[in-house]
Coordinates of C-alpha atoms in Angstrom, one line a residue:
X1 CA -17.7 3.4 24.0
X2 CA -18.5 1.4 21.2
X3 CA -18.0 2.8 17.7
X4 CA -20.7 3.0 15.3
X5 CA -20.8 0.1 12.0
X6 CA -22.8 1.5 9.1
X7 CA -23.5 -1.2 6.0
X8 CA -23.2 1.3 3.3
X9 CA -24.7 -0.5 -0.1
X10 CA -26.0 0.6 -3.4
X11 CA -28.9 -1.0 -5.1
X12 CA -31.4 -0.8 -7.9
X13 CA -35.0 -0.1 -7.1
X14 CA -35.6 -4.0 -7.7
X15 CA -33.0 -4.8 -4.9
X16 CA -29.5 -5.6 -6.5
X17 CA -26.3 -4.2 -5.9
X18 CA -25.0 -4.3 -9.7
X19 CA -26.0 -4.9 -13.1
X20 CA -24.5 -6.3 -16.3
X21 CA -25.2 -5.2 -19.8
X22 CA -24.9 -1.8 -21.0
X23 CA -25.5 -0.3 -17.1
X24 CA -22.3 0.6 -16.1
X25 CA -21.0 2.8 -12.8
X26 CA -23.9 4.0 -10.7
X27 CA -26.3 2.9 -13.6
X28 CA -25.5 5.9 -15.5
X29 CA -27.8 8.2 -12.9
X30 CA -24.7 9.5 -10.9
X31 CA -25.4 13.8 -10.5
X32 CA -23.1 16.6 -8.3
X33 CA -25.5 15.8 -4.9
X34 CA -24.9 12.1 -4.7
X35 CA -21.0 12.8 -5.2
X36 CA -20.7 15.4 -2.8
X37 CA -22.6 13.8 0.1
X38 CA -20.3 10.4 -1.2
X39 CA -17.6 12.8 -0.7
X40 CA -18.7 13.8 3.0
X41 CA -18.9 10.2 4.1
X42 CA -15.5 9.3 2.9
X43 CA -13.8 12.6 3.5
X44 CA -14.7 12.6 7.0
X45 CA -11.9 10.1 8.9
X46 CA -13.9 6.9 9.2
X47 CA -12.5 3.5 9.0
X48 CA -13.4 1.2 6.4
X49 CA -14.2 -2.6 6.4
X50 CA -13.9 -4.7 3.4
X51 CA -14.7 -8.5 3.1
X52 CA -12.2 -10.2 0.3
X53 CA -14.9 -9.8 -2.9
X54 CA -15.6 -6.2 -2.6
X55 CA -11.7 -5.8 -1.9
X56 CA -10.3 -7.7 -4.8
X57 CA -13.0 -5.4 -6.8
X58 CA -12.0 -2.5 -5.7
X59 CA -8.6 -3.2 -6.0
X60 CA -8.9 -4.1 -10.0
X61 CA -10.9 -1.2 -10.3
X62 CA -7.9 1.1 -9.2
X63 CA -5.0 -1.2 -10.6
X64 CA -7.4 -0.9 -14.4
X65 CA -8.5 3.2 -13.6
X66 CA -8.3 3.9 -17.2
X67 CA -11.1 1.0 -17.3
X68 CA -13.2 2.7 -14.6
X69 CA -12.5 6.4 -14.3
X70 CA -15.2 6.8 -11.6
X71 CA -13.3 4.9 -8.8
X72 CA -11.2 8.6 -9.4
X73 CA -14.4 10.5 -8.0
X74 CA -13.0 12.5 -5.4
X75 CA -15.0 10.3 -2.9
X76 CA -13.0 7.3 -4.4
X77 CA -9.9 8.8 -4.1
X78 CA -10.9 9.7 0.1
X79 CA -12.3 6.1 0.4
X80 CA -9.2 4.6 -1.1
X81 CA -6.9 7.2 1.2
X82 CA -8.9 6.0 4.4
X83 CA -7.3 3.5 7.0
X84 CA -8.9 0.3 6.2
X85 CA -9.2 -3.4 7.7
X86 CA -9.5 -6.5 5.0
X87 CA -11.3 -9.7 6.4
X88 CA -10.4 -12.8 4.5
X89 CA -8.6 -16.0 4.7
X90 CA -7.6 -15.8 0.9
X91 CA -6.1 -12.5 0.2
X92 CA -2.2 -12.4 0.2
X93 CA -0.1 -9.6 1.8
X94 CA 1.3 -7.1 0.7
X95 CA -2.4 -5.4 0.0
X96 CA -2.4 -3.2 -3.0
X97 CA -4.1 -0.3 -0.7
X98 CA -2.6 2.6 1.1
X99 CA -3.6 2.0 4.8
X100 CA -4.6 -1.9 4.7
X101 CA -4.5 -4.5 7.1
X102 CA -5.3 -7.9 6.8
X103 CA -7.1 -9.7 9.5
X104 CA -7.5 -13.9 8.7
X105 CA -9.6 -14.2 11.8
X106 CA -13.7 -14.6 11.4
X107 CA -15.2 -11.2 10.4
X108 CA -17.6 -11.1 13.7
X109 CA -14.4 -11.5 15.8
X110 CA -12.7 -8.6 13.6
X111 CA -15.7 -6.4 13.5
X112 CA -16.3 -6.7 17.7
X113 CA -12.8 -5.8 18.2
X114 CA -12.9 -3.1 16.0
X115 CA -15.9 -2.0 16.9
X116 CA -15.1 -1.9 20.7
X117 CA -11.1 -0.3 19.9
X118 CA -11.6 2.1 17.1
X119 CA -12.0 5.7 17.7
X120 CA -13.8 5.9 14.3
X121 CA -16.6 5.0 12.8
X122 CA -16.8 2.0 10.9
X123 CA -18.3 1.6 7.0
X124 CA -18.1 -1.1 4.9
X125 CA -19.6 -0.3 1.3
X126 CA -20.5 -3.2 -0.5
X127 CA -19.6 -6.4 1.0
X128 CA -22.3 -8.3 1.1
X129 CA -21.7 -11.9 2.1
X130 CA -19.9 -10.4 4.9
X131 CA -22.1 -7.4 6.3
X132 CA -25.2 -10.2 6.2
X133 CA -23.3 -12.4 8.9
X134 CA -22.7 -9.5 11.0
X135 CA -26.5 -8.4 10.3
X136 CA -27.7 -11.9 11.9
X137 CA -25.0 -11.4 15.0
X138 CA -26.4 -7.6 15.8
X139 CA -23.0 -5.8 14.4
X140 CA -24.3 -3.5 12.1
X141 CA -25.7 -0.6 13.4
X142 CA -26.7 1.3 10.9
X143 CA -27.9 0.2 6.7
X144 CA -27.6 2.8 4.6
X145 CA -29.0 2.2 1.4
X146 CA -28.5 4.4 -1.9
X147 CA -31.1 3.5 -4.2
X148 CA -31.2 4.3 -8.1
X149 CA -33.6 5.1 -10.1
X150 CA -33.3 1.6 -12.5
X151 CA -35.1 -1.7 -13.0
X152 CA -33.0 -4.5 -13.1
X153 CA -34.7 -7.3 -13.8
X154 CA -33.2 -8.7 -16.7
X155 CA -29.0 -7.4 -16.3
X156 CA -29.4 -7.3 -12.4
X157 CA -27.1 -9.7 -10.2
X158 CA -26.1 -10.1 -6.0
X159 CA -29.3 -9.2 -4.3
X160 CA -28.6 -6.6 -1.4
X161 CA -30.9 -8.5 1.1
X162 CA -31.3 -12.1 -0.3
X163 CA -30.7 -14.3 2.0
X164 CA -31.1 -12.2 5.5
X165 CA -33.5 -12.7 8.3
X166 CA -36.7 -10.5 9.0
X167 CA -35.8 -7.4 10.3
X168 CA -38.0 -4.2 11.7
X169 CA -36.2 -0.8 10.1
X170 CA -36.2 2.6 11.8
X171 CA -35.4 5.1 9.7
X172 CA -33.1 7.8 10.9
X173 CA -32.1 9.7 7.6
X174 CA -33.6 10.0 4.2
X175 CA -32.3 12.1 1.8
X176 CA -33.5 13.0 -2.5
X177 CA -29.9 13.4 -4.1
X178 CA -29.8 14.7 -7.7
X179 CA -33.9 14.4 -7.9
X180 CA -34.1 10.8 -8.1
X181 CA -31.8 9.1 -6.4
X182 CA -33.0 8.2 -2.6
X183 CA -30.3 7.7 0.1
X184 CA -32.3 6.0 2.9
X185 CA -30.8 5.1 6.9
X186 CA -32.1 2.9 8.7
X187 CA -31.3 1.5 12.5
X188 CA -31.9 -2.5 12.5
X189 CA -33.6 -4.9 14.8
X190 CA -34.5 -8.1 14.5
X191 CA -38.1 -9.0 13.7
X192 CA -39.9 -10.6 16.5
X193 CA -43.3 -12.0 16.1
X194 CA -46.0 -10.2 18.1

């Protein structure tokens, strides 16, 4: 049995995954429901994929915490306690991560081994470069994207979706968290003209 992938991504209403300026962590909009269902992904044992950007962000974020006090969110803390494979071919051992391993090999290579070994799930949150490679090569089997209540047009930067093919969604979850954030699941296929 094949375990599941979910590509697990936040973005602004306008389609980007973070924003400079004044904006900070979660844009600002962050409430109890959006932590606590964070907290049910991450608390229950998954195993998480990171490509080398969102690592080496992550990583600053915990080694600076007094600089970003919400990588503490208790969801933070469970993500950063969770058994956890990092894709790159830049990164350095020793990782600066509990339960890391290093893989050097291409990410669709990693990903179809894990996916076809691992007893648990699989998410990757963030990661974009990566998780739109193993979009295009049918990997992910599940997008799930959190989407904030902002515009922006003006501070926002790294587009969720630029870039990727034409894909047909099918959702399989929705969920209002906080009244106005929108957690949305879908299942993807690629487009094919009728």
């Amino acid at each position: 049995m094949s375990a599941t992938y979910t590509f697990d991504v936040f973005s602004s209403l306008d389609g980007f995954g973070s924003a400079g300026g004044d904006w900070g962590g979660y844009w600002g909009k962050q409430g109890p429901e959006l932590l606590d269902r964070r907290m049910e992904f991450y608390s229950s044992p998954c195993h998480v994929v990171f490509g080398a950007n969102t690592f080496r962000l992550f990583s600053r974020f915990w080694e600076d915490i007094e600089q970003n006090p919400e990588v503490e969110d208790p969801w933070g803390v469970a993500l950063h306690e969770q058994p956890a494979t990092v894709i790159s071919t830049t990164l350095q051992e020793p990782l600066n991560w509990p339960d890391a391993t290093l893989e050097r090999d291409d990410a669709l290579d990693v990903v179809k081994k894990l996916k076809s070994s691992s007893t648990l799930p699989l998410r990757s949150h963030g990661s974009l470069a990566m998780n739109h490679s193993l979009l295009a090569a049918g990997l992910v089997d599940f997008i799930q994207v959190t989407i904030f209540p902002v515009l922006t047009g003006r501070n926002g930067s790294s587009p969720v979706f630029g870039g990727v093919d034409d894909y047909d969604l099918e959702l399989v979850d929705s969920r209002l968290l906080d009244r106005s954030i929108q957690e949305l699941t879908y299942r993807p296929t690629i487009h094919r003209p009728s």
